[in-house]
Amino acid sequence: MSNEFDIGPLTWVKDEIDKSLNTVLDSLKKLSDNITETSHLRLAQTHAYQASGALDMVGLEGCKRFCSELEHCFSKLEKHEIICTPALIHQLIEAVEALKSYIEALMKGARDIPLRLYENLAPIVIAQGRELEKSELFFPDTSVPIPKDLPTLELSDEDYNKYISEQRVKYQKSFLNWLQTKQKESLDSMAEATLNVSQAQIRNVPKAMWWVASAFAESLLD
């Protein structure tokens, strides 16, 4: 599944995003020099919100989600709902720098795969007392039509039910194995099972839905 990103609209707001994220970085670095001076967090939160709005305008939903989590963390730190530690501030700085690098890569033609931001965002979410699932950073473009050459299996009702049942068992076994071992082969099997279900669909809507599901399994390999 293609994640090609049209950089045209991003070029219009890139300067605004850069200024906002640079202000966030500057505020965090000042905070790292004196972690008791939490007033810097208010400015960081404001500019993270501004960056989030600009990213939303150009359809970068994963980046928007990233900024939203930064905002939430800044707010909780300012309200002393979570402890402000040098380690957390360092993680926040690394997260903002990772987001800036991600956006720069998009400008150079990289594919928009927000899952690449997971390793930087997960610690920020965990610091707030929650867990971040990789699926929360999966934002497929469902407006993209499915490939015209995607095959369709012609099955009787009886054969269809049997086939779908077989794919469900295959997926469930592979998913359980992946949770336990994190082996690439398990993800390959999950992607294959969902793609098989897609090919068994006649109508476009369920066909597209299962095709997207197979793309998600494939994206976990990145």
PDB file of C-alpha atoms in Angstrom:
ATOM      1  CA  MET A   1       0.000   0.000   0.000  1.00  0.00           C
ATOM      2  CA  SER A   2       1.399   3.395  -0.950  1.00  0.00           C
ATOM      3  CA  ASN A   3       2.171   6.022   1.688  1.00  0.00           C
ATOM      4  CA  GLU A   4       3.431   8.578  -0.833  1.00  0.00           C
ATOM      5  CA  PHE A   5       2.986  12.082   0.528  1.00  0.00           C
ATOM      6  CA  ASP A   6       2.300  15.222  -1.499  1.00  0.00           C
ATOM      7  CA  ILE A   7       4.788  17.732  -0.100  1.00  0.00           C
ATOM      8  CA  GLY A   8       3.125  20.679  -1.877  1.00  0.00           C
ATOM      9  CA  PRO A   9       0.864  21.792   0.993  1.00  0.00           C
ATOM     10  CA  LEU A  10       3.605  21.054   3.541  1.00  0.00           C
ATOM     11  CA  THR A  11       5.941  23.530   1.865  1.00  0.00           C
ATOM     12  CA  TRP A  12       3.393  26.277   2.568  1.00  0.00           C
ATOM     13  CA  VAL A  13       3.409  25.730   6.332  1.00  0.00           C
ATOM     14  CA  LYS A  14       6.892  24.267   6.817  1.00  0.00           C
ATOM     15  CA  ASP A  15       8.381  27.516   8.128  1.00  0.00           C
ATOM     16  CA  GLU A  16       5.567  27.884  10.649  1.00  0.00           C
ATOM     17  CA  ILE A  17       6.037  24.300  11.840  1.00  0.00           C
ATOM     18  CA  ASP A  18       9.814  24.766  12.121  1.00  0.00           C
ATOM     19  CA  LYS A  19       9.424  27.957  14.155  1.00  0.00           C
ATOM     20  CA  SER A  20       6.934  26.315  16.505  1.00  0.00           C
ATOM     21  CA  LEU A  21       9.027  23.192  17.054  1.00  0.00           C
ATOM     22  CA  ASN A  22      12.207  25.228  17.501  1.00  0.00           C
ATOM     23  CA  THR A  23      10.436  27.268  20.181  1.00  0.00           C
ATOM     24  CA  VAL A  24       9.373  24.035  21.875  1.00  0.00           C
ATOM     25  CA  LEU A  25      12.980  22.819  21.785  1.00  0.00           C
ATOM     26  CA  ASP A  26      14.301  26.106  23.145  1.00  0.00           C
ATOM     27  CA  SER A  27      11.788  26.002  26.008  1.00  0.00           C
ATOM     28  CA  LEU A  28      12.709  22.421  26.871  1.00  0.00           C
ATOM     29  CA  LYS A  29      16.425  23.182  26.846  1.00  0.00           C
ATOM     30  CA  LYS A  30      15.850  26.119  29.202  1.00  0.00           C
ATOM     31  CA  LEU A  31      13.821  23.811  31.419  1.00  0.00           C
ATOM     32  CA  SER A  32      16.634  21.250  31.411  1.00  0.00           C
ATOM     33  CA  ASP A  33      18.939  23.933  32.834  1.00  0.00           C
ATOM     34  CA  ASN A  34      16.491  24.513  35.702  1.00  0.00           C
ATOM     35  CA  ILE A  35      13.774  21.869  35.995  1.00  0.00           C
ATOM     36  CA  THR A  36      12.026  23.811  38.759  1.00  0.00           C
ATOM     37  CA  GLU A  37      11.222  26.630  36.318  1.00  0.00           C
ATOM     38  CA  THR A  38       8.123  24.995  34.819  1.00  0.00           C
ATOM     39  CA  SER A  39       6.863  28.259  33.312  1.00  0.00           C
ATOM     40  CA  HIS A  40       8.758  27.265  30.157  1.00  0.00           C
ATOM     41  CA  LEU A  41       6.263  24.434  29.706  1.00  0.00           C
ATOM     42  CA  ARG A  42       3.401  26.812  29.008  1.00  0.00           C
ATOM     43  CA  LEU A  43       5.213  28.275  26.011  1.00  0.00           C
ATOM     44  CA  ALA A  44       6.182  24.791  24.836  1.00  0.00           C
ATOM     45  CA  GLN A  45       2.568  23.646  25.065  1.00  0.00           C
ATOM     46  CA  THR A  46       1.318  26.657  23.090  1.00  0.00           C
ATOM     47  CA  HIS A  47       3.758  26.116  20.248  1.00  0.00           C
ATOM     48  CA  ALA A  48       3.225  22.352  20.175  1.00  0.00           C
ATOM     49  CA  TYR A  49      -0.466  23.141  19.714  1.00  0.00           C
ATOM     50  CA  GLN A  50       0.346  25.512  16.849  1.00  0.00           C
ATOM     51  CA  ALA A  51       2.513  22.886  15.152  1.00  0.00           C
ATOM     52  CA  SER A  52      -0.243  20.310  15.632  1.00  0.00           C
ATOM     53  CA  GLY A  53      -2.746  22.565  13.874  1.00  0.00           C
ATOM     54  CA  ALA A  54      -0.439  23.135  10.915  1.00  0.00           C
ATOM     55  CA  LEU A  55       0.286  19.413  10.607  1.00  0.00           C
ATOM     56  CA  ASP A  56      -3.429  18.676  10.684  1.00  0.00           C
ATOM     57  CA  MET A  57      -3.997  21.136   7.830  1.00  0.00           C
ATOM     58  CA  VAL A  58      -1.686  19.170   5.543  1.00  0.00           C
ATOM     59  CA  GLY A  59      -3.032  15.753   6.497  1.00  0.00           C
ATOM     60  CA  LEU A  60      -0.136  14.494   8.611  1.00  0.00           C
ATOM     61  CA  GLU A  61      -2.330  12.732  11.162  1.00  0.00           C
ATOM     62  CA  GLY A  62       0.477  10.737  12.728  1.00  0.00           C
ATOM     63  CA  CYS A  63       2.577  13.859  13.304  1.00  0.00           C
ATOM     64  CA  LYS A  64      -0.472  15.613  14.698  1.00  0.00           C
ATOM     65  CA  ARG A  65      -0.995  12.763  17.163  1.00  0.00           C
ATOM     66  CA  PHE A  66       2.684  13.044  18.113  1.00  0.00           C
ATOM     67  CA  CYS A  67       2.308  16.764  18.885  1.00  0.00           C
ATOM     68  CA  SER A  68      -0.901  16.162  20.827  1.00  0.00           C
ATOM     69  CA  GLU A  69       0.901  13.745  23.135  1.00  0.00           C
ATOM     70  CA  LEU A  70       3.651  16.319  23.654  1.00  0.00           C
ATOM     71  CA  GLU A  71       0.993  18.890  24.590  1.00  0.00           C
ATOM     72  CA  HIS A  72      -0.590  16.514  27.105  1.00  0.00           C
ATOM     73  CA  CYS A  73       2.784  15.796  28.669  1.00  0.00           C
ATOM     74  CA  PHE A  74       3.671  19.492  28.931  1.00  0.00           C
ATOM     75  CA  SER A  75       0.309  20.196  30.566  1.00  0.00           C
ATOM     76  CA  LYS A  76       0.701  17.420  33.137  1.00  0.00           C
ATOM     77  CA  LEU A  77       4.231  18.519  33.943  1.00  0.00           C
ATOM     78  CA  GLU A  78       3.140  22.118  34.465  1.00  0.00           C
ATOM     79  CA  LYS A  79       0.287  20.997  36.738  1.00  0.00           C
ATOM     80  CA  HIS A  80       2.692  18.711  38.633  1.00  0.00           C
ATOM     81  CA  GLU A  81       0.554  15.695  37.761  1.00  0.00           C
ATOM     82  CA  ILE A  82       3.737  13.889  36.748  1.00  0.00           C
ATOM     83  CA  ILE A  83       7.265  14.421  38.036  1.00  0.00           C
ATOM     84  CA  CYS A  84       9.599  16.602  36.000  1.00  0.00           C
ATOM     85  CA  THR A  85      12.902  14.727  35.796  1.00  0.00           C
ATOM     86  CA  PRO A  86      16.049  15.346  33.731  1.00  0.00           C
ATOM     87  CA  ALA A  87      15.497  11.981  32.041  1.00  0.00           C
ATOM     88  CA  LEU A  88      11.969  12.904  30.928  1.00  0.00           C
ATOM     89  CA  ILE A  89      13.085  16.311  29.657  1.00  0.00           C
ATOM     90  CA  HIS A  90      15.827  14.571  27.674  1.00  0.00           C
ATOM     91  CA  GLN A  91      13.245  12.197  26.176  1.00  0.00           C
ATOM     92  CA  LEU A  92      11.026  15.135  25.237  1.00  0.00           C
ATOM     93  CA  ILE A  93      13.923  16.921  23.531  1.00  0.00           C
ATOM     94  CA  GLU A  94      14.782  13.763  21.594  1.00  0.00           C
ATOM     95  CA  ALA A  95      11.121  13.355  20.625  1.00  0.00           C
ATOM     96  CA  VAL A  96      10.861  16.868  19.192  1.00  0.00           C
ATOM     97  CA  GLU A  97      14.128  16.439  17.313  1.00  0.00           C
ATOM     98  CA  ALA A  98      12.855  13.131  15.911  1.00  0.00           C
ATOM     99  CA  LEU A  99       9.671  14.822  14.711  1.00  0.00           C
ATOM    100  CA  LYS A 100      11.684  17.583  13.032  1.00  0.00           C
ATOM    101  CA  SER A 101      13.855  14.987  11.285  1.00  0.00           C
ATOM    102  CA  TYR A 102      10.773  13.044  10.197  1.00  0.00           C
ATOM    103  CA  ILE A 103       9.248  16.140   8.594  1.00  0.00           C
ATOM    104  CA  GLU A 104      12.543  16.995   6.892  1.00  0.00           C
ATOM    105  CA  ALA A 105      12.639  13.465   5.473  1.00  0.00           C
ATOM    106  CA  LEU A 106       9.123  13.923   4.080  1.00  0.00           C
ATOM    107  CA  MET A 107      10.301  17.066   2.301  1.00  0.00           C
ATOM    108  CA  LYS A 108      13.014  14.959   0.662  1.00  0.00           C
ATOM    109  CA  GLY A 109      10.529  12.388  -0.594  1.00  0.00           C
ATOM    110  CA  ALA A 110      10.316   9.882   2.264  1.00  0.00           C
ATOM    111  CA  ARG A 111       7.103   7.921   2.736  1.00  0.00           C
ATOM    112  CA  ASP A 112       4.750   9.020   5.504  1.00  0.00           C
ATOM    113  CA  ILE A 113       4.920   6.101   7.953  1.00  0.00           C
ATOM    114  CA  PRO A 114       4.179   7.472  11.454  1.00  0.00           C
ATOM    115  CA  LEU A 115       5.099   4.115  13.005  1.00  0.00           C
ATOM    116  CA  ARG A 116       8.710   5.242  12.595  1.00  0.00           C
ATOM    117  CA  LEU A 117       8.029   7.730  15.381  1.00  0.00           C
ATOM    118  CA  TYR A 118       6.879   5.046  17.813  1.00  0.00           C
ATOM    119  CA  GLU A 119      10.182   4.557  19.658  1.00  0.00           C
ATOM    120  CA  ASN A 120      10.381   8.271  20.447  1.00  0.00           C
ATOM    121  CA  LEU A 121       6.732   8.737  21.376  1.00  0.00           C
ATOM    122  CA  ALA A 122       6.201   5.608  23.496  1.00  0.00           C
ATOM    123  CA  PRO A 123       8.333   6.828  26.467  1.00  0.00           C
ATOM    124  CA  ILE A 124       6.414  10.122  26.516  1.00  0.00           C
ATOM    125  CA  VAL A 125       3.089   8.300  26.708  1.00  0.00           C
ATOM    126  CA  ILE A 126       4.393   5.851  29.324  1.00  0.00           C
ATOM    127  CA  ALA A 127       5.548   8.796  31.465  1.00  0.00           C
ATOM    128  CA  GLN A 128       1.905   9.889  31.551  1.00  0.00           C
ATOM    129  CA  GLY A 129       0.830   6.522  32.928  1.00  0.00           C
ATOM    130  CA  ARG A 130      -0.457   4.992  29.707  1.00  0.00           C
ATOM    131  CA  GLU A 131       0.709   2.557  27.050  1.00  0.00           C
ATOM    132  CA  LEU A 132       1.048   3.319  23.344  1.00  0.00           C
ATOM    133  CA  GLU A 133       0.044   0.628  20.879  1.00  0.00           C
ATOM    134  CA  LYS A 134       1.714   0.663  17.484  1.00  0.00           C
ATOM    135  CA  SER A 135      -1.726   0.567  15.879  1.00  0.00           C
ATOM    136  CA  GLU A 136      -2.346   4.072  17.270  1.00  0.00           C
ATOM    137  CA  LEU A 137       0.227   5.405  14.813  1.00  0.00           C
ATOM    138  CA  PHE A 138      -1.260   3.654  11.801  1.00  0.00           C
ATOM    139  CA  PHE A 139      -3.007   6.180   9.554  1.00  0.00           C
ATOM    140  CA  PRO A 140      -3.594   4.644   6.118  1.00  0.00           C
ATOM    141  CA  ASP A 141      -4.953   6.800   3.314  1.00  0.00           C
ATOM    142  CA  THR A 142      -8.269   5.030   2.746  1.00  0.00           C
ATOM    143  CA  SER A 143      -9.151   7.411  -0.089  1.00  0.00           C
ATOM    144  CA  VAL A 144      -6.599   5.666  -2.290  1.00  0.00           C
ATOM    145  CA  PRO A 145      -8.345   3.109  -4.527  1.00  0.00           C
ATOM    146  CA  ILE A 146      -7.335  -0.521  -4.212  1.00  0.00           C
ATOM    147  CA  PRO A 147      -5.075  -1.851  -6.979  1.00  0.00           C
ATOM    148  CA  LYS A 148      -7.003  -2.778 -10.102  1.00  0.00           C
ATOM    149  CA  ASP A 149      -4.944  -5.943 -10.472  1.00  0.00           C
ATOM    150  CA  LEU A 150      -5.848  -7.236  -7.008  1.00  0.00           C
ATOM    151  CA  PRO A 151      -7.326 -10.687  -7.719  1.00  0.00           C
ATOM    152  CA  THR A 152     -10.781 -11.781  -6.598  1.00  0.00           C
ATOM    153  CA  LEU A 153     -11.503 -15.385  -5.683  1.00  0.00           C
ATOM    154  CA  GLU A 154     -14.805 -16.775  -6.907  1.00  0.00           C
ATOM    155  CA  LEU A 155     -16.125 -18.967  -4.090  1.00  0.00           C
ATOM    156  CA  SER A 156     -19.473 -20.524  -3.311  1.00  0.00           C
ATOM    157  CA  ASP A 157     -21.098 -19.546  -0.009  1.00  0.00           C
ATOM    158  CA  GLU A 158     -19.989 -22.817   1.556  1.00  0.00           C
ATOM    159  CA  ASP A 159     -16.425 -22.523   0.266  1.00  0.00           C
ATOM    160  CA  TYR A 160     -16.294 -18.861   1.289  1.00  0.00           C
ATOM    161  CA  ASN A 161     -17.237 -19.609   4.900  1.00  0.00           C
ATOM    162  CA  LYS A 162     -14.674 -22.414   5.082  1.00  0.00           C
ATOM    163  CA  TYR A 163     -11.961 -20.252   3.489  1.00  0.00           C
ATOM    164  CA  ILE A 164     -12.577 -17.308   5.829  1.00  0.00           C
ATOM    165  CA  SER A 165     -12.528 -19.638   8.830  1.00  0.00           C
ATOM    166  CA  GLU A 166      -9.158 -21.019   7.725  1.00  0.00           C
ATOM    167  CA  GLN A 167      -7.702 -17.533   7.319  1.00  0.00           C
ATOM    168  CA  ARG A 168      -9.021 -16.481  10.730  1.00  0.00           C
ATOM    169  CA  VAL A 169      -7.297 -19.435  12.405  1.00  0.00           C
ATOM    170  CA  LYS A 170      -4.096 -18.701  10.466  1.00  0.00           C
ATOM    171  CA  TYR A 171      -4.169 -15.050  11.513  1.00  0.00           C
ATOM    172  CA  GLN A 172      -4.914 -15.801  15.170  1.00  0.00           C
ATOM    173  CA  LYS A 173      -2.089 -18.337  15.441  1.00  0.00           C
ATOM    174  CA  SER A 174       0.350 -15.981  13.729  1.00  0.00           C
ATOM    175  CA  PHE A 175      -0.708 -13.046  15.877  1.00  0.00           C
ATOM    176  CA  LEU A 176      -0.241 -15.032  19.078  1.00  0.00           C
ATOM    177  CA  ASN A 177       3.160 -16.234  17.889  1.00  0.00           C
ATOM    178  CA  TRP A 178       4.185 -12.672  17.014  1.00  0.00           C
ATOM    179  CA  LEU A 179       3.212 -11.433  20.487  1.00  0.00           C
ATOM    180  CA  GLN A 180       5.385 -14.144  21.996  1.00  0.00           C
ATOM    181  CA  THR A 181       8.393 -14.142  19.666  1.00  0.00           C
ATOM    182  CA  LYS A 182       8.259 -10.956  17.518  1.00  0.00           C
ATOM    183  CA  GLN A 183       9.393 -13.062  14.559  1.00  0.00           C
ATOM    184  CA  LYS A 184       9.137 -11.573  11.063  1.00  0.00           C
ATOM    185  CA  GLU A 185       7.594 -14.797   9.752  1.00  0.00           C
ATOM    186  CA  SER A 186       4.569 -14.270  12.000  1.00  0.00           C
ATOM    187  CA  LEU A 187       3.934 -10.809  10.552  1.00  0.00           C
ATOM    188  CA  ASP A 188       4.313 -12.197   7.043  1.00  0.00           C
ATOM    189  CA  SER A 189       1.690 -14.824   7.850  1.00  0.00           C
ATOM    190  CA  MET A 190      -0.672 -12.222   9.347  1.00  0.00           C
ATOM    191  CA  ALA A 191      -0.343 -10.048   6.237  1.00  0.00           C
ATOM    192  CA  GLU A 192      -0.940 -13.045   3.998  1.00  0.00           C
ATOM    193  CA  ALA A 193      -4.074 -14.100   5.894  1.00  0.00           C
ATOM    194  CA  THR A 194      -5.666 -10.638   5.735  1.00  0.00           C
ATOM    195  CA  LEU A 195      -4.725 -10.261   2.073  1.00  0.00           C
ATOM    196  CA  ASN A 196      -6.352 -13.629   1.372  1.00  0.00           C
ATOM    197  CA  VAL A 197      -9.544 -12.418   3.054  1.00  0.00           C
ATOM    198  CA  SER A 198      -9.413  -9.276   0.911  1.00  0.00           C
ATOM    199  CA  GLN A 199      -9.166 -11.353  -2.250  1.00  0.00           C
ATOM    200  CA  ALA A 200     -12.226 -13.356  -1.204  1.00  0.00           C
ATOM    201  CA  GLN A 201     -14.372 -10.201  -1.117  1.00  0.00           C
ATOM    202  CA  ILE A 202     -16.567  -9.227  -4.048  1.00  0.00           C
ATOM    203  CA  ARG A 203     -17.679  -5.772  -2.895  1.00  0.00           C
ATOM    204  CA  ASN A 204     -15.159  -2.930  -2.944  1.00  0.00           C
ATOM    205  CA  VAL A 205     -15.669  -1.622   0.606  1.00  0.00           C
ATOM    206  CA  PRO A 206     -14.833  -4.844   2.514  1.00  0.00           C
ATOM    207  CA  LYS A 207     -12.159  -5.639  -0.070  1.00  0.00           C
ATOM    208  CA  ALA A 208     -10.468  -2.297   0.605  1.00  0.00           C
ATOM    209  CA  MET A 209     -10.829  -2.704   4.377  1.00  0.00           C
ATOM    210  CA  TRP A 210      -9.062  -6.070   4.414  1.00  0.00           C
ATOM    211  CA  TRP A 211      -6.426  -4.825   1.974  1.00  0.00           C
ATOM    212  CA  VAL A 212      -5.663  -1.978   4.389  1.00  0.00           C
ATOM    213  CA  ALA A 213      -5.462  -4.534   7.224  1.00  0.00           C
ATOM    214  CA  SER A 214      -2.840  -6.479   5.281  1.00  0.00           C
ATOM    215  CA  ALA A 215      -0.911  -3.246   4.686  1.00  0.00           C
ATOM    216  CA  PHE A 216      -0.910  -2.569   8.418  1.00  0.00           C
ATOM    217  CA  ALA A 217       0.644  -5.967   9.128  1.00  0.00           C
ATOM    218  CA  GLU A 218       3.282  -5.260   6.469  1.00  0.00           C
ATOM    219  CA  SER A 219       4.006  -1.819   7.939  1.00  0.00           C
ATOM    220  CA  LEU A 220       4.983  -3.381  11.271  1.00  0.00           C
ATOM    221  CA  LEU A 221       8.018  -4.789   9.476  1.00  0.00           C
ATOM    222  CA  ASP A 222       9.427  -1.274   8.908  1.00  0.00           C
TER     223      ASP A 222
END
